[in-house]
PDB file of C-alpha atoms in Angstrom:
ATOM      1  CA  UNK U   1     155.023 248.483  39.269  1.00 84.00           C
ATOM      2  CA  UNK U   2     157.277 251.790  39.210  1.00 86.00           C
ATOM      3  CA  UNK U   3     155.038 253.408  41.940  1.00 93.00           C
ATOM      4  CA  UNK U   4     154.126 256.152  39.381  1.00 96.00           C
ATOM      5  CA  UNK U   5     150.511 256.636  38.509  1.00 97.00           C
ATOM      6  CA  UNK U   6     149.214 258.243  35.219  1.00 97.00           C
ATOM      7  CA  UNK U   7     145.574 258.621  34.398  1.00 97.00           C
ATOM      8  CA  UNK U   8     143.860 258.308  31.861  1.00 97.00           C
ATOM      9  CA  UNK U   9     145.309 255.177  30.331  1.00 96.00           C
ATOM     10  CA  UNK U  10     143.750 256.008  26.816  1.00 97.00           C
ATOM     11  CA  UNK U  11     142.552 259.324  25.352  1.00 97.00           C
ATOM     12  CA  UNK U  12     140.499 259.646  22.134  1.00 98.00           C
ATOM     13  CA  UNK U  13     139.727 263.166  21.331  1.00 98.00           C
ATOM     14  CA  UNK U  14     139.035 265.492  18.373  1.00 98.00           C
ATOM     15  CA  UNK U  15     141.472 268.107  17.048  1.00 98.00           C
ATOM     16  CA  UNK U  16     140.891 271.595  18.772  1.00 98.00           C
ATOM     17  CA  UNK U  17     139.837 269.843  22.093  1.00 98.00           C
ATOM     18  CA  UNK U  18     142.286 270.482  25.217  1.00 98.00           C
ATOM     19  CA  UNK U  19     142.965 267.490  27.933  1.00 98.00           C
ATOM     20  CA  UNK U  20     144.598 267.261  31.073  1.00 98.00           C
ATOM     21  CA  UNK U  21     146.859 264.139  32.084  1.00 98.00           C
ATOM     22  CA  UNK U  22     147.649 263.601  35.781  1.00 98.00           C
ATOM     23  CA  UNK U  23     150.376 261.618  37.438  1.00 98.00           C
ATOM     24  CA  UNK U  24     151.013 260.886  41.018  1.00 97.00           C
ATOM     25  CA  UNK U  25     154.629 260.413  41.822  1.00 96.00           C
ATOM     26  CA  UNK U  26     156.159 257.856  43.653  1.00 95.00           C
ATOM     27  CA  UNK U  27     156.068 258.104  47.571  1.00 93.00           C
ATOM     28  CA  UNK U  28     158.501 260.220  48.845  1.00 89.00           C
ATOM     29  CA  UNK U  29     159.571 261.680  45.259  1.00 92.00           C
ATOM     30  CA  UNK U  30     159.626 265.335  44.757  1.00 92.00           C
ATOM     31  CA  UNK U  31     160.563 265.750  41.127  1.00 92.00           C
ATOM     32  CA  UNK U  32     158.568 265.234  38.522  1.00 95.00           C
ATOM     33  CA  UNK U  33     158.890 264.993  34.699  1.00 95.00           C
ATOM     34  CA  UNK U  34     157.116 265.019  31.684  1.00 97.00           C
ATOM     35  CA  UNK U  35     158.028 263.162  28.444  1.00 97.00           C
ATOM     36  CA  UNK U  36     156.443 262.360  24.674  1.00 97.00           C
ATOM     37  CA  UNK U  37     157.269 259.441  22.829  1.00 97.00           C
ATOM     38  CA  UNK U  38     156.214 259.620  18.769  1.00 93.00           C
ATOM     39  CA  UNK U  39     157.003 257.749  16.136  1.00 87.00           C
ATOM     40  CA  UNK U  40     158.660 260.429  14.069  1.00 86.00           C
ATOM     41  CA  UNK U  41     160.314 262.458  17.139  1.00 86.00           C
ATOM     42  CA  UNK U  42     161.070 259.455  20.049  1.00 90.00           C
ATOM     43  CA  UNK U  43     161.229 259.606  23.954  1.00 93.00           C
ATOM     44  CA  UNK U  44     161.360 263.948  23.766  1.00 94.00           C
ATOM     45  CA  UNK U  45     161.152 265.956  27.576  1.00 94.00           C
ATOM     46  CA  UNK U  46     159.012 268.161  27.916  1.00 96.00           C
ATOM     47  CA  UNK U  47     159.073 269.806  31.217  1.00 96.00           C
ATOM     48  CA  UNK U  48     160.386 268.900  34.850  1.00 94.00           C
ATOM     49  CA  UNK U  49     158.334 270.207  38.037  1.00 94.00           C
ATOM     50  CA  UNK U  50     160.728 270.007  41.574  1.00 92.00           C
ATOM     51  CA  UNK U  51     158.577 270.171  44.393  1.00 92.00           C
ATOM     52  CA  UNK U  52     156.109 272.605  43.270  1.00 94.00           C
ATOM     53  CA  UNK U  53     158.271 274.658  41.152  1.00 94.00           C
ATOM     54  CA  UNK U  54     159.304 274.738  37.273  1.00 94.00           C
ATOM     55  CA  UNK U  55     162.793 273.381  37.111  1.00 91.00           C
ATOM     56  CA  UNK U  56     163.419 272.610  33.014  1.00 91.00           C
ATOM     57  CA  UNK U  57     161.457 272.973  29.760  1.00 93.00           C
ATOM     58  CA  UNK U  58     162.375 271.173  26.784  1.00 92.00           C
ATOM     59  CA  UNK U  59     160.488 270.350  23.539  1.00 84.00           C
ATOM     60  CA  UNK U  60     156.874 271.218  25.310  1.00 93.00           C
ATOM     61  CA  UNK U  61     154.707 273.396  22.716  1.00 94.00           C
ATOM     62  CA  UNK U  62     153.450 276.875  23.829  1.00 96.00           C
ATOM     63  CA  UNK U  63     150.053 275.039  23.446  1.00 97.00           C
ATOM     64  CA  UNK U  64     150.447 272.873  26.660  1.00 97.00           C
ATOM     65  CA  UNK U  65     151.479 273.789  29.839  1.00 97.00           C
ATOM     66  CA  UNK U  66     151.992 271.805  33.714  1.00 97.00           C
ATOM     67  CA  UNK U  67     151.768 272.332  37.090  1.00 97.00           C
ATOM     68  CA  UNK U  68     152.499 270.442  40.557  1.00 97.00           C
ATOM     69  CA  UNK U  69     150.636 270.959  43.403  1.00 97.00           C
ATOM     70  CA  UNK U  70     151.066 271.139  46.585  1.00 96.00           C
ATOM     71  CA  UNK U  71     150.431 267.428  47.106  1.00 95.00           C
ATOM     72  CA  UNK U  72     153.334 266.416  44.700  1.00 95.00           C
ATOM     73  CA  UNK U  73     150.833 265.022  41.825  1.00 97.00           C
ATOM     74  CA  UNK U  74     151.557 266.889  38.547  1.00 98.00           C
ATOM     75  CA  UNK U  75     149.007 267.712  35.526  1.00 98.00           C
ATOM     76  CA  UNK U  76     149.957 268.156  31.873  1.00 98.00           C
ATOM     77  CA  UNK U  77     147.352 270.823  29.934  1.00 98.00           C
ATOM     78  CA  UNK U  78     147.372 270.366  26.170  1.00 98.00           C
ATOM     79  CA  UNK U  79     145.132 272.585  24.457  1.00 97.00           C
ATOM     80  CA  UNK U  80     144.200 273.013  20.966  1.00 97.00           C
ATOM     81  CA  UNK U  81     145.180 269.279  20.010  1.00 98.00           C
ATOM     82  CA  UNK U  82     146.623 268.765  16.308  1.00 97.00           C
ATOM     83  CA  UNK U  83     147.010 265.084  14.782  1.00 96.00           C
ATOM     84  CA  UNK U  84     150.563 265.574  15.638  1.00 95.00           C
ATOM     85  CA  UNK U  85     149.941 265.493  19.436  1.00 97.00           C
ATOM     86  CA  UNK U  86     149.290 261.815  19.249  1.00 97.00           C
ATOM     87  CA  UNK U  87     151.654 260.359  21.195  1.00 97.00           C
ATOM     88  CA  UNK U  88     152.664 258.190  24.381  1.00 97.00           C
ATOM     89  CA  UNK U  89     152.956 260.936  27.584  1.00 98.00           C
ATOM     90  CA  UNK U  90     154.991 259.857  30.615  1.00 97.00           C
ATOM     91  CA  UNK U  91     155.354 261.041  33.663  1.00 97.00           C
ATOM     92  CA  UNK U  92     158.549 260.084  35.325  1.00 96.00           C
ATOM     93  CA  UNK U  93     159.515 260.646  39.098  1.00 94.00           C
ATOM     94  CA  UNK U  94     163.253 260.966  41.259  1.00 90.00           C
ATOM     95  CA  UNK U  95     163.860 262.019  44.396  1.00 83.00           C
ATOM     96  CA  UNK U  96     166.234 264.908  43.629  1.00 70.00           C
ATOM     97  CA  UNK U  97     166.120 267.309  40.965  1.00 61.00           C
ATOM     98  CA  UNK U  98     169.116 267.381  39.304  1.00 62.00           C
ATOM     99  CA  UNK U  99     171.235 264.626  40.412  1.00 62.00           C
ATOM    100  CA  UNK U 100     172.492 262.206  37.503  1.00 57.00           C
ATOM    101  CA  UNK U 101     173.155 259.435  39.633  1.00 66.00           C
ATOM    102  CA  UNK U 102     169.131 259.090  40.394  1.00 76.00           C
ATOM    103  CA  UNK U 103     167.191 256.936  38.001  1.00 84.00           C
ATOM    104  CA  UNK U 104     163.594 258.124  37.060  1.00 90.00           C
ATOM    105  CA  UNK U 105     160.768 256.156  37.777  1.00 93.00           C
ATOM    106  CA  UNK U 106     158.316 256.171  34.676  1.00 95.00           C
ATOM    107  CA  UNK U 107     154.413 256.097  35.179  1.00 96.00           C
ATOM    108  CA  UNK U 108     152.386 253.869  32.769  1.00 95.00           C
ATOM    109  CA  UNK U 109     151.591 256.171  30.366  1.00 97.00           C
ATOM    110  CA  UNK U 110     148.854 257.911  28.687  1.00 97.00           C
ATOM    111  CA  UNK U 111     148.307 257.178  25.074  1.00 97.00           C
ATOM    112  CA  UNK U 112     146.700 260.614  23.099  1.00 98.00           C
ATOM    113  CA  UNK U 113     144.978 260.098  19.984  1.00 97.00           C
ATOM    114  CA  UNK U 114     144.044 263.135  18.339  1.00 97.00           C
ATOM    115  CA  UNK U 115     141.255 262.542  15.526  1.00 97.00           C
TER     116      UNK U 115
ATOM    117  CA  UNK B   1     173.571 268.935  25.359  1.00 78.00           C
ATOM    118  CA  UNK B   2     173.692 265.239  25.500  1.00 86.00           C
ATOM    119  CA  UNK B   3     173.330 262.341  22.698  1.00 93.00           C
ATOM    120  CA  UNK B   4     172.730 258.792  22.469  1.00 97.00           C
ATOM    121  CA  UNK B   5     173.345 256.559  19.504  1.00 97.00           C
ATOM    122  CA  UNK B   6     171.611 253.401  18.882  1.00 97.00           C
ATOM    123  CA  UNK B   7     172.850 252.204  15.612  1.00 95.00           C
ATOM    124  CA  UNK B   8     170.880 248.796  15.885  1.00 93.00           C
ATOM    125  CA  UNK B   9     167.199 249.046  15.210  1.00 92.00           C
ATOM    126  CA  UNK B  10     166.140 245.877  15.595  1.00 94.00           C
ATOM    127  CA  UNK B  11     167.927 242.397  16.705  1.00 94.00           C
ATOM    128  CA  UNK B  12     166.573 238.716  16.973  1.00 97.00           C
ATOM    129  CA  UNK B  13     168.137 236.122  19.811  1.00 97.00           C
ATOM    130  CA  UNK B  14     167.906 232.793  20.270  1.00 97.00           C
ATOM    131  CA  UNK B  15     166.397 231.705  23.846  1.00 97.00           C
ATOM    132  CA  UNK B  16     169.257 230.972  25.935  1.00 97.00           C
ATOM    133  CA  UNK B  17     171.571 233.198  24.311  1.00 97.00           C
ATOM    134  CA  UNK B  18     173.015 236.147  25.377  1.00 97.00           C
ATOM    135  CA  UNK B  19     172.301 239.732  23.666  1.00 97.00           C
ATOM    136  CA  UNK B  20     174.517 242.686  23.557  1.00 98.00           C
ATOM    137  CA  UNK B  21     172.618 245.684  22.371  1.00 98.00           C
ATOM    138  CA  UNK B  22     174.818 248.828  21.834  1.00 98.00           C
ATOM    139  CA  UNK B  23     174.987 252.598  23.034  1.00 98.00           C
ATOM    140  CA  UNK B  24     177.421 255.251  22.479  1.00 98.00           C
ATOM    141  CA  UNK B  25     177.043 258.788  23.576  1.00 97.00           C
ATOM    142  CA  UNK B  26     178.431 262.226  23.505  1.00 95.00           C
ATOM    143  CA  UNK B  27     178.747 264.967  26.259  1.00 92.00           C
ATOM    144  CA  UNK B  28     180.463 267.349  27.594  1.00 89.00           C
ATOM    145  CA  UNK B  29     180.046 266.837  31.303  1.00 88.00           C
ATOM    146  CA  UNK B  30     182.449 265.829  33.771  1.00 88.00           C
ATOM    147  CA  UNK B  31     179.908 263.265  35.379  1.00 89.00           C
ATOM    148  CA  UNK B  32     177.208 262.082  34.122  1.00 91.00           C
ATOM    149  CA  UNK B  33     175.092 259.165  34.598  1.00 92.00           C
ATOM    150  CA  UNK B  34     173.966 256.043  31.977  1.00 95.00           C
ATOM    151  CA  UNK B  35     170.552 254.071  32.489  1.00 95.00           C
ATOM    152  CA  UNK B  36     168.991 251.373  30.405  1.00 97.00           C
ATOM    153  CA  UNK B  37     165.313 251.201  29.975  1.00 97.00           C
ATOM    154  CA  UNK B  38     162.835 248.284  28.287  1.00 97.00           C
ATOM    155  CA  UNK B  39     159.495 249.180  26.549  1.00 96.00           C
ATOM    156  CA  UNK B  40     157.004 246.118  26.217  1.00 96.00           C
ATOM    157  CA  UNK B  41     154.767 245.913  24.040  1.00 94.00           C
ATOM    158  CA  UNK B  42     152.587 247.028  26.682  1.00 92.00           C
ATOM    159  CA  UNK B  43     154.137 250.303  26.573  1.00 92.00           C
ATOM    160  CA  UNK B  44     155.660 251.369  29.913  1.00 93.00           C
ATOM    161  CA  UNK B  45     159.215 252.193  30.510  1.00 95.00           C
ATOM    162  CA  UNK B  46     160.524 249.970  33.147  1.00 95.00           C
ATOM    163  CA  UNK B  47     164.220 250.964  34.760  1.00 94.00           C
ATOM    164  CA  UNK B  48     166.940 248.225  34.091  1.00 96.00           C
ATOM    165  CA  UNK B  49     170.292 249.113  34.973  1.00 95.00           C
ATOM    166  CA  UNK B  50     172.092 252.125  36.066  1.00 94.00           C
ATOM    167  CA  UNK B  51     176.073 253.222  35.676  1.00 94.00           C
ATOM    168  CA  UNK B  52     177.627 256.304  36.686  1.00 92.00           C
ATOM    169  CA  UNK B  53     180.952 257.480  34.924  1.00 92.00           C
ATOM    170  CA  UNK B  54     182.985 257.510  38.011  1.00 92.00           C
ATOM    171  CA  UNK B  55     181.912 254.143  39.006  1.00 90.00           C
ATOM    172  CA  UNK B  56     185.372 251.962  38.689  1.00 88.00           C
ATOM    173  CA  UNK B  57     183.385 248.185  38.069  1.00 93.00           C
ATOM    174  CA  UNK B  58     180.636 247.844  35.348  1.00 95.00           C
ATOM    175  CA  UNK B  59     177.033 247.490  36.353  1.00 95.00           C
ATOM    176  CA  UNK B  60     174.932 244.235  37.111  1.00 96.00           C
ATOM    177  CA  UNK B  61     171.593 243.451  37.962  1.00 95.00           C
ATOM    178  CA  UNK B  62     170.668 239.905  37.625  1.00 97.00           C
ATOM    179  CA  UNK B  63     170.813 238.901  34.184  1.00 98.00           C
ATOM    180  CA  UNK B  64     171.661 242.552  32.934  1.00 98.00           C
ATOM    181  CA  UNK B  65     175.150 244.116  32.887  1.00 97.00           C
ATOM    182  CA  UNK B  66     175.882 247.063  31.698  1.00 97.00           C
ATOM    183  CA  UNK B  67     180.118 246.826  28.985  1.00 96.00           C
ATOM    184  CA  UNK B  68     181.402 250.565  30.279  1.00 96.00           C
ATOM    185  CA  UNK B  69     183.828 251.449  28.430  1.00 96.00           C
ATOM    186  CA  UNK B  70     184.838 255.246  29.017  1.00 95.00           C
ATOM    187  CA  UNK B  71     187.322 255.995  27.138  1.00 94.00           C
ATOM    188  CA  UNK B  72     185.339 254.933  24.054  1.00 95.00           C
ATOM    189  CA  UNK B  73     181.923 256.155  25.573  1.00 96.00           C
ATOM    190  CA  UNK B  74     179.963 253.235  24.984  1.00 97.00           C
ATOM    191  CA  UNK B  75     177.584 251.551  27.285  1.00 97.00           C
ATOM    192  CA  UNK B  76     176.630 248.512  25.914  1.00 98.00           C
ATOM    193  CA  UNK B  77     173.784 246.372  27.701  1.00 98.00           C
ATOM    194  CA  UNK B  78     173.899 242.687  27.814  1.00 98.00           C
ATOM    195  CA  UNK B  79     171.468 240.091  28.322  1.00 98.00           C
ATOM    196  CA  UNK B  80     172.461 236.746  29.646  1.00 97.00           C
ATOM    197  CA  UNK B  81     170.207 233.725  28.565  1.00 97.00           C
ATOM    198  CA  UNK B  82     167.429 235.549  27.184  1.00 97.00           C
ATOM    199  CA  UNK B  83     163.987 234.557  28.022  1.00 97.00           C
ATOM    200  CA  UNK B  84     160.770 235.249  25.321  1.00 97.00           C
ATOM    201  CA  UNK B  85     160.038 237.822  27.896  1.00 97.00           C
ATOM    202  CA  UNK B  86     162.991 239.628  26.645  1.00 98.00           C
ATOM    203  CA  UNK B  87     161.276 240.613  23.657  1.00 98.00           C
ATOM    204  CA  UNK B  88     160.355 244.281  24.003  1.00 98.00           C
ATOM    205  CA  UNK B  89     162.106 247.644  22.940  1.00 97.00           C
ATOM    206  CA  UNK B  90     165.678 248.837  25.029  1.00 98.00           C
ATOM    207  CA  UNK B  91     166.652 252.455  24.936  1.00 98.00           C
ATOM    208  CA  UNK B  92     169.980 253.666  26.286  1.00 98.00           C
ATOM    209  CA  UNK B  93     169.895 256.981  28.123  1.00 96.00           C
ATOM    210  CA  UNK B  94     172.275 259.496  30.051  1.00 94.00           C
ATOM    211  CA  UNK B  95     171.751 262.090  32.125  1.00 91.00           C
ATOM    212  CA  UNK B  96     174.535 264.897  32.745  1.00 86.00           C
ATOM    213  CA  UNK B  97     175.293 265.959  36.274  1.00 79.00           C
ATOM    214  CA  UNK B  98     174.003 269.452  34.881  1.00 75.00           C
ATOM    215  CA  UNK B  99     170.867 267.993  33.618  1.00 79.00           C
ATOM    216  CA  UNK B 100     167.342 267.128  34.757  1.00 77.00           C
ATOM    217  CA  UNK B 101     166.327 265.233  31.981  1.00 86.00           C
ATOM    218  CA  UNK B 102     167.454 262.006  30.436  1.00 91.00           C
ATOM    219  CA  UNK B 103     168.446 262.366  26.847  1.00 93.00           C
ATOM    220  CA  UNK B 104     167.445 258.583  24.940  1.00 96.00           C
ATOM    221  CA  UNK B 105     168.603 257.130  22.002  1.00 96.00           C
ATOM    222  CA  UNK B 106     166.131 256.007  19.624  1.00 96.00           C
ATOM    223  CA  UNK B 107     165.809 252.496  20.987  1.00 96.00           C
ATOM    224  CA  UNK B 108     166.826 248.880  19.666  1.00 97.00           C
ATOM    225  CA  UNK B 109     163.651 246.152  19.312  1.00 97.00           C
ATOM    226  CA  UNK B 110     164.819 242.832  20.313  1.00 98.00           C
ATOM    227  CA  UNK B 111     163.003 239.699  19.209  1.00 98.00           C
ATOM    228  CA  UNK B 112     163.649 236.460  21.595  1.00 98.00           C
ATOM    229  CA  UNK B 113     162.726 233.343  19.575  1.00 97.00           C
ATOM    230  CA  UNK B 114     162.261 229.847  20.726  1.00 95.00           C
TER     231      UNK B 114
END
């Protein structure tokens, strides 16, 4: 057990639709990320959150956006789901935001299907 | 930017036997760090080893070390006396020291048989 929580565990929804994921980081961790693993594209990041604040964006769609509140857990919008949003989301957690000697702690996961 | 190669898509090992799955990569950074993760079937990501390009010995953790060789940027993983619980997907990753994400490589499956 990383000490990363992600709910839901599964997500069925219909194209259109918008979700939110959440993940809790692990105790005492103040960065969190946000990745997408596909079949076609692999383990992509998507956006990094450092103790409340937007650090990085990489791949993440103009369709979904994040946030971290004040109690360090982090939510992941998507909105206007396509088939192609069907993925694996993880939310991964460190310590430090940009340190490359810190490993990140990966949640779980939430599998997306889009139908 | 960062990237990771993973020429080997899949592998099968005997039980018993040891594994070595390979990763180059490419940067420009002065430091940087290298991490090894394994996918289950189940799906998580669970951390296995960590090296960081400054370190002077190569990386253990129990069965898993971590072949650094620098020069030729290539972090190889091995696994000493595989177990069936071996059997799961391994990506190689590295994070620069100007980076907040980790950049993967697209993964190697390995199959443990009995």
């Amino acid at each position: 057990d990383s000490g990363v929580t992600q709910t839901p565990k599964h997500l069925i929804t219909a194209t259109g639709q918008r979700v939110t994921l959440r993940c809790s980081p692990r105790s005492g961790d103040l960065s969190v990320y946000w990745y997408q693993q596909s079949l076609d594209q692999g383990l992509q990041f998507l956006i990094q959150y450092y103790n409340g604040e937007e650090r990085a964006k990489g791949n993440i769609l103009e369709r979904f956006s994040a946030q971290q509140f004040p109690d360090l857990h982090s939510e992941l919008n998507l909105s206007s789901l396509e088939l192609g949003d069907s993925a694996l989301y993880f939310c991964a957690s460190s310590p430090q935001s940009r340190d490359s000697t810190y490993e990140q702690y990966f949640g779980p996961g939430t599998r997306l299907t889009v139908t | 930017a960062q990237k990771i190669t993973q020429t080997q898509p899949g592998m099968f090992v005997q039980e018993k036997e040891a594994v070595t799955l390979d990763c180059t990569y490419d940067t420009s950074d002065p430091s940087y760090g290298l991490f090894w993760y394994k996918q289950p079937s189940s799906g998580e990501m669970i951390f296995l080893i960590y090296q960081g390009s400054y370190d002077q010995q190569n990386a253990t953790e129990g069965r898993y070390s971590l072949n650094f060789q620098k020069a030729r940027k290539s972090a190889n993983l091995v696994i000493s006396a595989s177990q069936l619980g071996d059997s799961a997907m391994y990506f190689c990753a590295m994070r620069g020291i100007n980076d907040y994400k980790l950049s993967f490589g697209a993964g190697t499956t390995v199959t443990v048989r009995a």
